[in-house]
Amino acid sequence: MISLLGNLSWLLLSSETLAKVRTVVDVVLVLALTYAILRVVAERRTLWMVRGFIFLLLATSLSRAIELQFLSFVLHNLVIGSAVALAVILQSEIRIFLEQLGRGQFLGFMQPVAESSLTNDAVDLIVTAVKGLSQDRTGALILLETHTKLSPQDFTHAGIALNARLSPELITSIFQVSSPLHDGAIWVRGAEVIAAKLILPLSDRTGPWQLGTRHRAALGITERISHCVCVVVSEETGSISLAFKGELQRPLTSSKLGELLRQYVQAQGTGTSQPRQRRHSLKFWKMVWPLR
């Protein structure tokens, strides 16, 4: 009898221990998933939205645990609505998150975020180059990192590595038709041209007006990745455009382009990559003439 009671107490202890282990594993996995999501989300304002959503999840779980049925019902429906809203707002971040999971890059979520910087000196050099390209009607596509480093996996083709010092002469020479590097985009990080002849993912969106490949590529990469901007010079008209988060700001003068890019530089210090003034931002479906 004593032996039977001892076995029962051991089994009871084992079940309690197993329940505790399950709870610990559950909490650890949730924390790891939360950390991975926060790692992908870079911008401060978006980060606060994600934290708010996590708070709603915790509040819902707590209300269920203490059996507050009506509050639990309200919070549950609020969580569903918030999840749908975040899925729309964080399209590019969710795409990156799912792609990394699909590639099996689980350890990538644990690595520190590599920071980048767009400086005023680099902006001046880029504006000078773009002004000359626009006057000569030489097509160009310039990808700029803002506050977080890009990686070759972000592109359809990573191009040819240059790691050259940024200068207007270098940019101008790359996009000359006689140059073997003129097709595709160049990748600029700080005051350095990382690579040329990049192939960027094209936007799948369609509209009533025909978009050229350069503009579709600028929209595509900025739809996919939020921490970059893309400068486009039209080969046919010489017009200047700036793409950010799947939106085109155009037509721009070289001075207006410099003003917008400097706003990105200032925004880096406040944890956002959004310029303050967006009055000239045109949605994809609001463009009033073809872009090539």
PDB file of N, CA, C and O in Angstrom, residues 152-217:
ATOM      1  N   PRO A 152      22.411  41.020 -50.036  1.00  0.00           N
ATOM      2  CA  PRO A 152      22.234  40.539 -51.416  1.00  0.00           C
ATOM      3  C   PRO A 152      20.984  39.690 -51.604  1.00  0.00           C
ATOM      4  O   PRO A 152      20.438  39.622 -52.699  1.00  0.00           O
ATOM      5  N   GLN A 153      20.510  39.039 -50.530  1.00  0.00           N
ATOM      6  CA  GLN A 153      19.313  38.206 -50.636  1.00  0.00           C
ATOM      7  C   GLN A 153      18.046  39.025 -50.879  1.00  0.00           C
ATOM      8  O   GLN A 153      17.007  38.477 -51.235  1.00  0.00           O
ATOM      9  N   ASP A 154      18.139  40.350 -50.692  1.00  0.00           N
ATOM     10  CA  ASP A 154      16.976  41.206 -50.891  1.00  0.00           C
ATOM     11  C   ASP A 154      16.694  41.476 -52.367  1.00  0.00           C
ATOM     12  O   ASP A 154      15.639  42.009 -52.706  1.00  0.00           O
ATOM     13  N   PHE A 155      17.612  41.118 -53.244  1.00  0.00           N
ATOM     14  CA  PHE A 155      17.490  41.437 -54.662  1.00  0.00           C
ATOM     15  C   PHE A 155      17.287  40.177 -55.497  1.00  0.00           C
ATOM     16  O   PHE A 155      17.648  39.075 -55.070  1.00  0.00           O
ATOM     17  N   THR A 156      16.733  40.375 -56.682  1.00  0.00           N
ATOM     18  CA  THR A 156      16.604  39.259 -57.618  1.00  0.00           C
ATOM     19  C   THR A 156      17.988  38.788 -58.059  1.00  0.00           C
ATOM     20  O   THR A 156      18.246  37.596 -58.188  1.00  0.00           O
ATOM     21  N   HIS A 157      18.878  39.733 -58.309  1.00  0.00           N
ATOM     22  CA  HIS A 157      20.279  39.425 -58.626  1.00  0.00           C
ATOM     23  C   HIS A 157      21.142  40.498 -57.982  1.00  0.00           C
ATOM     24  O   HIS A 157      20.865  41.694 -58.115  1.00  0.00           O
ATOM     25  N   ALA A 158      22.163  40.078 -57.237  1.00  0.00           N
ATOM     26  CA  ALA A 158      22.960  41.013 -56.441  1.00  0.00           C
ATOM     27  C   ALA A 158      23.932  41.840 -57.262  1.00  0.00           C
ATOM     28  O   ALA A 158      24.628  42.699 -56.720  1.00  0.00           O
ATOM     29  N   GLY A 159      24.028  41.601 -58.570  1.00  0.00           N
ATOM     30  CA  GLY A 159      24.873  42.425 -59.419  1.00  0.00           C
ATOM     31  C   GLY A 159      26.360  42.147 -59.267  1.00  0.00           C
ATOM     32  O   GLY A 159      26.777  41.072 -58.832  1.00  0.00           O
ATOM     33  N   ILE A 160      27.138  43.164 -59.585  1.00  0.00           N
ATOM     34  CA  ILE A 160      28.604  43.066 -59.555  1.00  0.00           C
ATOM     35  C   ILE A 160      29.136  43.961 -58.441  1.00  0.00           C
ATOM     36  O   ILE A 160      28.849  45.161 -58.402  1.00  0.00           O
ATOM     37  N   ALA A 161      29.898  43.380 -57.538  1.00  0.00           N
ATOM     38  CA  ALA A 161      30.432  44.134 -56.402  1.00  0.00           C
ATOM     39  C   ALA A 161      31.436  45.176 -56.872  1.00  0.00           C
ATOM     40  O   ALA A 161      32.297  44.895 -57.710  1.00  0.00           O
ATOM     41  N   LEU A 162      31.320  46.387 -56.315  1.00  0.00           N
ATOM     42  CA  LEU A 162      32.258  47.469 -56.633  1.00  0.00           C
ATOM     43  C   LEU A 162      33.007  47.937 -55.393  1.00  0.00           C
ATOM     44  O   LEU A 162      34.221  48.093 -55.407  1.00  0.00           O
ATOM     45  N   ASN A 163      32.248  48.219 -54.307  1.00  0.00           N
ATOM     46  CA  ASN A 163      32.839  48.746 -53.077  1.00  0.00           C
ATOM     47  C   ASN A 163      33.742  49.949 -53.381  1.00  0.00           C
ATOM     48  O   ASN A 163      34.897  50.027 -52.938  1.00  0.00           O
ATOM     49  N   ALA A 164      33.183  50.862 -54.165  1.00  0.00           N
ATOM     50  CA  ALA A 164      33.937  52.038 -54.601  1.00  0.00           C
ATOM     51  C   ALA A 164      33.422  53.290 -53.895  1.00  0.00           C
ATOM     52  O   ALA A 164      32.267  53.357 -53.484  1.00  0.00           O
ATOM     53  N   ARG A 165      34.279  54.251 -53.767  1.00  0.00           N
ATOM     54  CA  ARG A 165      33.911  55.512 -53.132  1.00  0.00           C
ATOM     55  C   ARG A 165      32.898  56.262 -53.989  1.00  0.00           C
ATOM     56  O   ARG A 165      33.059  56.386 -55.204  1.00  0.00           O
ATOM     57  N   LEU A 166      31.848  56.745 -53.360  1.00  0.00           N
ATOM     58  CA  LEU A 166      30.776  57.439 -54.067  1.00  0.00           C
ATOM     59  C   LEU A 166      31.257  58.767 -54.632  1.00  0.00           C
ATOM     60  O   LEU A 166      31.915  59.556 -53.939  1.00  0.00           O
ATOM     61  N   SER A 167      30.910  59.027 -55.891  1.00  0.00           N
ATOM     62  CA  SER A 167      31.226  60.303 -56.525  1.00  0.00           C
ATOM     63  C   SER A 167      30.276  60.505 -57.699  1.00  0.00           C
ATOM     64  O   SER A 167      29.795  59.528 -58.289  1.00  0.00           O
ATOM     65  N   PRO A 168      29.977  61.763 -58.054  1.00  0.00           N
ATOM     66  CA  PRO A 168      29.103  62.011 -59.208  1.00  0.00           C
ATOM     67  C   PRO A 168      29.674  61.429 -60.497  1.00  0.00           C
ATOM     68  O   PRO A 168      28.925  60.923 -61.343  1.00  0.00           O
ATOM     69  N   GLU A 169      30.986  61.506 -60.644  1.00  0.00           N
ATOM     70  CA  GLU A 169      31.618  60.982 -61.853  1.00  0.00           C
ATOM     71  C   GLU A 169      31.424  59.467 -61.970  1.00  0.00           C
ATOM     72  O   GLU A 169      31.184  58.946 -63.065  1.00  0.00           O
ATOM     73  N   LEU A 170      31.538  58.750 -60.849  1.00  0.00           N
ATOM     74  CA  LEU A 170      31.354  57.310 -60.868  1.00  0.00           C
ATOM     75  C   LEU A 170      29.924  56.954 -61.265  1.00  0.00           C
ATOM     76  O   LEU A 170      29.698  56.084 -62.120  1.00  0.00           O
ATOM     77  N   ILE A 171      28.952  57.629 -60.640  1.00  0.00           N
ATOM     78  CA  ILE A 171      27.549  57.336 -60.957  1.00  0.00           C
ATOM     79  C   ILE A 171      27.252  57.635 -62.421  1.00  0.00           C
ATOM     80  O   ILE A 171      26.616  56.836 -63.125  1.00  0.00           O
ATOM     81  N   THR A 172      27.722  58.781 -62.901  1.00  0.00           N
ATOM     82  CA  THR A 172      27.479  59.162 -64.292  1.00  0.00           C
ATOM     83  C   THR A 172      28.089  58.163 -65.266  1.00  0.00           C
ATOM     84  O   THR A 172      27.475  57.765 -66.256  1.00  0.00           O
ATOM     85  N   SER A 173      29.308  57.737 -64.981  1.00  0.00           N
ATOM     86  CA  SER A 173      29.977  56.795 -65.885  1.00  0.00           C
ATOM     87  C   SER A 173      29.304  55.433 -65.885  1.00  0.00           C
ATOM     88  O   SER A 173      29.250  54.760 -66.924  1.00  0.00           O
ATOM     89  N   ILE A 174      28.772  55.001 -64.742  1.00  0.00           N
ATOM     90  CA  ILE A 174      28.119  53.691 -64.673  1.00  0.00           C
ATOM     91  C   ILE A 174      26.896  53.644 -65.576  1.00  0.00           C
ATOM     92  O   ILE A 174      26.647  52.641 -66.266  1.00  0.00           O
ATOM     93  N   PHE A 175      26.117  54.750 -65.605  1.00  0.00           N
ATOM     94  CA  PHE A 175      24.852  54.729 -66.333  1.00  0.00           C
ATOM     95  C   PHE A 175      24.966  55.186 -67.792  1.00  0.00           C
ATOM     96  O   PHE A 175      23.947  55.320 -68.472  1.00  0.00           O
ATOM     97  N   GLN A 176      26.172  55.416 -68.273  1.00  0.00           N
ATOM     98  CA  GLN A 176      26.333  55.674 -69.694  1.00  0.00           C
ATOM     99  C   GLN A 176      26.007  54.405 -70.488  1.00  0.00           C
ATOM    100  O   GLN A 176      26.349  53.299 -70.062  1.00  0.00           O
ATOM    101  N   VAL A 177      25.347  54.580 -71.625  1.00  0.00           N
ATOM    102  CA  VAL A 177      24.913  53.431 -72.416  1.00  0.00           C
ATOM    103  C   VAL A 177      26.091  52.556 -72.821  1.00  0.00           C
ATOM    104  O   VAL A 177      25.971  51.325 -72.937  1.00  0.00           O
ATOM    105  N   SER A 178      27.253  53.154 -73.017  1.00  0.00           N
ATOM    106  CA  SER A 178      28.435  52.392 -73.418  1.00  0.00           C
ATOM    107  C   SER A 178      29.035  51.568 -72.280  1.00  0.00           C
ATOM    108  O   SER A 178      29.882  50.705 -72.503  1.00  0.00           O
ATOM    109  N   SER A 179      28.587  51.834 -71.035  1.00  0.00           N
ATOM    110  CA  SER A 179      29.130  51.107 -69.885  1.00  0.00           C
ATOM    111  C   SER A 179      28.489  49.725 -69.774  1.00  0.00           C
ATOM    112  O   SER A 179      27.268  49.590 -69.906  1.00  0.00           O
ATOM    113  N   PRO A 180      29.269  48.692 -69.509  1.00  0.00           N
ATOM    114  CA  PRO A 180      28.685  47.346 -69.329  1.00  0.00           C
ATOM    115  C   PRO A 180      27.871  47.218 -68.045  1.00  0.00           C
ATOM    116  O   PRO A 180      27.197  46.202 -67.850  1.00  0.00           O
ATOM    117  N   LEU A 181      27.918  48.229 -67.170  1.00  0.00           N
ATOM    118  CA  LEU A 181      27.204  48.187 -65.895  1.00  0.00           C
ATOM    119  C   LEU A 181      25.933  49.025 -65.900  1.00  0.00           C
ATOM    120  O   LEU A 181      25.278  49.154 -64.863  1.00  0.00           O
ATOM    121  N   HIS A 182      25.558  49.597 -67.057  1.00  0.00           N
ATOM    122  CA  HIS A 182      24.476  50.590 -67.035  1.00  0.00           C
ATOM    123  C   HIS A 182      23.100  49.966 -66.822  1.00  0.00           C
ATOM    124  O   HIS A 182      22.177  50.630 -66.352  1.00  0.00           O
ATOM    125  N   ASP A 183      22.929  48.685 -67.180  1.00  0.00           N
ATOM    126  CA  ASP A 183      21.641  48.024 -66.946  1.00  0.00           C
ATOM    127  C   ASP A 183      21.475  47.723 -65.459  1.00  0.00           C
ATOM    128  O   ASP A 183      22.403  47.295 -64.788  1.00  0.00           O
ATOM    129  N   GLY A 184      20.267  47.914 -64.964  1.00  0.00           N
ATOM    130  CA  GLY A 184      19.994  47.624 -63.565  1.00  0.00           C
ATOM    131  C   GLY A 184      20.246  48.827 -62.666  1.00  0.00           C
ATOM    132  O   GLY A 184      20.349  49.964 -63.123  1.00  0.00           O
ATOM    133  N   ALA A 185      20.367  48.554 -61.383  1.00  0.00           N
ATOM    134  CA  ALA A 185      20.500  49.607 -60.373  1.00  0.00           C
ATOM    135  C   ALA A 185      21.878  49.573 -59.743  1.00  0.00           C
ATOM    136  O   ALA A 185      22.599  48.577 -59.833  1.00  0.00           O
ATOM    137  N   ILE A 186      22.233  50.682 -59.091  1.00  0.00           N
ATOM    138  CA  ILE A 186      23.420  50.689 -58.244  1.00  0.00           C
ATOM    139  C   ILE A 186      22.965  50.742 -56.790  1.00  0.00           C
ATOM    140  O   ILE A 186      21.903  51.282 -56.473  1.00  0.00           O
ATOM    141  N   TRP A 187      23.771  50.188 -55.927  1.00  0.00           N
ATOM    142  CA  TRP A 187      23.447  50.049 -54.503  1.00  0.00           C
ATOM    143  C   TRP A 187      24.408  50.945 -53.718  1.00  0.00           C
ATOM    144  O   TRP A 187      25.611  50.731 -53.733  1.00  0.00           O
ATOM    145  N   VAL A 188      23.843  51.949 -53.043  1.00  0.00           N
ATOM    146  CA  VAL A 188      24.649  52.929 -52.314  1.00  0.00           C
ATOM    147  C   VAL A 188      24.428  52.757 -50.816  1.00  0.00           C
ATOM    148  O   VAL A 188      23.293  52.724 -50.338  1.00  0.00           O
ATOM    149  N   ARG A 189      25.539  52.647 -50.094  1.00  0.00           N
ATOM    150  CA  ARG A 189      25.509  52.583 -48.628  1.00  0.00           C
ATOM    151  C   ARG A 189      26.429  53.670 -48.089  1.00  0.00           C
ATOM    152  O   ARG A 189      27.643  53.623 -48.284  1.00  0.00           O
ATOM    153  N   GLY A 190      25.843  54.658 -47.439  1.00  0.00           N
ATOM    154  CA  GLY A 190      26.650  55.761 -46.929  1.00  0.00           C
ATOM    155  C   GLY A 190      27.326  56.493 -48.062  1.00  0.00           C
ATOM    156  O   GLY A 190      26.690  57.014 -48.971  1.00  0.00           O
ATOM    157  N   ALA A 191      28.656  56.534 -48.056  1.00  0.00           N
ATOM    158  CA  ALA A 191      29.424  57.203 -49.102  1.00  0.00           C
ATOM    159  C   ALA A 191      30.141  56.188 -49.975  1.00  0.00           C
ATOM    160  O   ALA A 191      31.234  56.441 -50.477  1.00  0.00           O
ATOM    161  N   GLU A 192      29.515  55.019 -50.184  1.00  0.00           N
ATOM    162  CA  GLU A 192      30.149  53.954 -50.944  1.00  0.00           C
ATOM    163  C   GLU A 192      29.140  53.315 -51.890  1.00  0.00           C
ATOM    164  O   GLU A 192      27.973  53.106 -51.526  1.00  0.00           O
ATOM    165  N   VAL A 193      29.572  53.022 -53.095  1.00  0.00           N
ATOM    166  CA  VAL A 193      28.768  52.264 -54.044  1.00  0.00           C
ATOM    167  C   VAL A 193      29.117  50.791 -53.851  1.00  0.00           C
ATOM    168  O   VAL A 193      30.218  50.352 -54.191  1.00  0.00           O
ATOM    169  N   ILE A 194      28.183  50.040 -53.289  1.00  0.00           N
ATOM    170  CA  ILE A 194      28.441  48.645 -52.952  1.00  0.00           C
ATOM    171  C   ILE A 194      28.486  47.771 -54.204  1.00  0.00           C
ATOM    172  O   ILE A 194      29.371  46.929 -54.362  1.00  0.00           O
ATOM    173  N   ALA A 195      27.522  47.962 -55.108  1.00  0.00           N
ATOM    174  CA  ALA A 195      27.438  47.113 -56.291  1.00  0.00           C
ATOM    175  C   ALA A 195      26.687  47.836 -57.395  1.00  0.00           C
ATOM    176  O   ALA A 195      25.995  48.832 -57.158  1.00  0.00           O
ATOM    177  N   ALA A 196      26.849  47.337 -58.602  1.00  0.00           N
ATOM    178  CA  ALA A 196      26.138  47.862 -59.764  1.00  0.00           C
ATOM    179  C   ALA A 196      25.520  46.691 -60.519  1.00  0.00           C
ATOM    180  O   ALA A 196      25.811  45.531 -60.240  1.00  0.00           O
ATOM    181  N   LYS A 197      24.653  47.034 -61.455  1.00  0.00           N
ATOM    182  CA  LYS A 197      23.959  46.042 -62.293  1.00  0.00           C
ATOM    183  C   LYS A 197      23.070  45.135 -61.447  1.00  0.00           C
ATOM    184  O   LYS A 197      22.904  43.940 -61.748  1.00  0.00           O
ATOM    185  N   LEU A 198      22.478  45.694 -60.387  1.00  0.00           N
ATOM    186  CA  LEU A 198      21.541  44.938 -59.569  1.00  0.00           C
ATOM    187  C   LEU A 198      20.228  44.757 -60.330  1.00  0.00           C
ATOM    188  O   LEU A 198      19.762  45.661 -61.016  1.00  0.00           O
ATOM    189  N   ILE A 199      19.624  43.594 -60.176  1.00  0.00           N
ATOM    190  CA  ILE A 199      18.285  43.347 -60.704  1.00  0.00           C
ATOM    191  C   ILE A 199      17.327  43.363 -59.512  1.00  0.00           C
ATOM    192  O   ILE A 199      17.431  42.518 -58.618  1.00  0.00           O
ATOM    193  N   LEU A 200      16.420  44.324 -59.506  1.00  0.00           N
ATOM    194  CA  LEU A 200      15.487  44.489 -58.391  1.00  0.00           C
ATOM    195  C   LEU A 200      14.160  43.810 -58.704  1.00  0.00           C
ATOM    196  O   LEU A 200      13.775  43.695 -59.871  1.00  0.00           O
ATOM    197  N   PRO A 201      13.450  43.369 -57.667  1.00  0.00           N
ATOM    198  CA  PRO A 201      12.123  42.768 -57.901  1.00  0.00           C
ATOM    199  C   PRO A 201      11.150  43.814 -58.435  1.00  0.00           C
ATOM    200  O   PRO A 201      11.116  44.947 -57.948  1.00  0.00           O
ATOM    201  N   LEU A 202      10.366  43.442 -59.437  1.00  0.00           N
ATOM    202  CA  LEU A 202       9.427  44.371 -60.054  1.00  0.00           C
ATOM    203  C   LEU A 202       8.105  44.366 -59.301  1.00  0.00           C
ATOM    204  O   LEU A 202       7.671  43.347 -58.766  1.00  0.00           O
ATOM    205  N   SER A 203       7.452  45.511 -59.291  1.00  0.00           N
ATOM    206  CA  SER A 203       6.132  45.615 -58.684  1.00  0.00           C
ATOM    207  C   SER A 203       5.110  44.884 -59.541  1.00  0.00           C
ATOM    208  O   SER A 203       5.145  44.938 -60.772  1.00  0.00           O
ATOM    209  N   ASP A 204       4.190  44.179 -58.889  1.00  0.00           N
ATOM    210  CA  ASP A 204       3.138  43.457 -59.601  1.00  0.00           C
ATOM    211  C   ASP A 204       1.890  44.301 -59.807  1.00  0.00           C
ATOM    212  O   ASP A 204       0.951  43.852 -60.469  1.00  0.00           O
ATOM    213  N   ARG A 205       1.864  45.484 -59.235  1.00  0.00           N
ATOM    214  CA  ARG A 205       0.668  46.312 -59.347  1.00  0.00           C
ATOM    215  C   ARG A 205       0.505  46.835 -60.766  1.00  0.00           C
ATOM    216  O   ARG A 205       1.479  47.126 -61.463  1.00  0.00           O
ATOM    217  N   THR A 206      -0.733  46.958 -61.162  1.00  0.00           N
ATOM    218  CA  THR A 206      -1.045  47.475 -62.490  1.00  0.00           C
ATOM    219  C   THR A 206      -1.916  48.711 -62.357  1.00  0.00           C
ATOM    220  O   THR A 206      -2.592  48.915 -61.355  1.00  0.00           O
ATOM    221  N   GLY A 207      -1.897  49.538 -63.363  1.00  0.00           N
ATOM    222  CA  GLY A 207      -2.695  50.758 -63.357  1.00  0.00           C
ATOM    223  C   GLY A 207      -3.087  51.127 -64.770  1.00  0.00           C
ATOM    224  O   GLY A 207      -2.756  50.433 -65.731  1.00  0.00           O
ATOM    225  N   PRO A 208      -3.789  52.220 -64.932  1.00  0.00           N
ATOM    226  CA  PRO A 208      -4.242  52.599 -66.269  1.00  0.00           C
ATOM    227  C   PRO A 208      -3.135  53.132 -67.161  1.00  0.00           C
ATOM    228  O   PRO A 208      -3.341  53.318 -68.346  1.00  0.00           O
ATOM    229  N   TRP A 209      -1.941  53.383 -66.585  1.00  0.00           N
ATOM    230  CA  TRP A 209      -0.836  53.912 -67.393  1.00  0.00           C
ATOM    231  C   TRP A 209       0.339  52.951 -67.345  1.00  0.00           C
ATOM    232  O   TRP A 209       0.575  52.278 -66.341  1.00  0.00           O
ATOM    233  N   GLN A 210       1.069  52.916 -68.417  1.00  0.00           N
ATOM    234  CA  GLN A 210       2.211  52.008 -68.548  1.00  0.00           C
ATOM    235  C   GLN A 210       3.390  52.516 -67.740  1.00  0.00           C
ATOM    236  O   GLN A 210       3.752  53.688 -67.822  1.00  0.00           O
ATOM    237  N   LEU A 211       3.991  51.631 -66.954  1.00  0.00           N
ATOM    238  CA  LEU A 211       5.181  51.970 -66.185  1.00  0.00           C
ATOM    239  C   LEU A 211       6.411  51.366 -66.843  1.00  0.00           C
ATOM    240  O   LEU A 211       6.383  50.229 -67.298  1.00  0.00           O
ATOM    241  N   GLY A 212       7.488  52.128 -66.851  1.00  0.00           N
ATOM    242  CA  GLY A 212       8.745  51.604 -67.342  1.00  0.00           C
ATOM    243  C   GLY A 212       9.368  50.655 -66.335  1.00  0.00           C
ATOM    244  O   GLY A 212       8.995  50.619 -65.166  1.00  0.00           O
ATOM    245  N   THR A 213      10.350  49.890 -66.793  1.00  0.00           N
ATOM    246  CA  THR A 213      10.965  48.881 -65.935  1.00  0.00           C
ATOM    247  C   THR A 213      11.653  49.511 -64.730  1.00  0.00           C
ATOM    248  O   THR A 213      11.600  48.972 -63.619  1.00  0.00           O
ATOM    249  N   ARG A 214      12.326  50.644 -64.932  1.00  0.00           N
ATOM    250  CA  ARG A 214      13.037  51.279 -63.812  1.00  0.00           C
ATOM    251  C   ARG A 214      12.058  51.677 -62.705  1.00  0.00           C
ATOM    252  O   ARG A 214      12.335  51.461 -61.520  1.00  0.00           O
ATOM    253  N   HIS A 215      10.938  52.280 -63.097  1.00  0.00           N
ATOM    254  CA  HIS A 215       9.975  52.719 -62.087  1.00  0.00           C
ATOM    255  C   HIS A 215       9.293  51.528 -61.412  1.00  0.00           C
ATOM    256  O   HIS A 215       9.031  51.560 -60.201  1.00  0.00           O
ATOM    257  N   ARG A 216       9.023  50.478 -62.170  1.00  0.00           N
ATOM    258  CA  ARG A 216       8.444  49.271 -61.567  1.00  0.00           C
ATOM    259  C   ARG A 216       9.430  48.625 -60.599  1.00  0.00           C
ATOM    260  O   ARG A 216       9.041  48.107 -59.545  1.00  0.00           O
ATOM    261  N   ALA A 217      10.712  48.664 -60.939  1.00  0.00           N
ATOM    262  CA  ALA A 217      11.730  48.117 -60.040  1.00  0.00           C
ATOM    263  C   ALA A 217      11.841  48.954 -58.771  1.00  0.00           C
ATOM    264  O   ALA A 217      11.983  48.409 -57.667  1.00  0.00           O
TER     265      ALA A 217
END
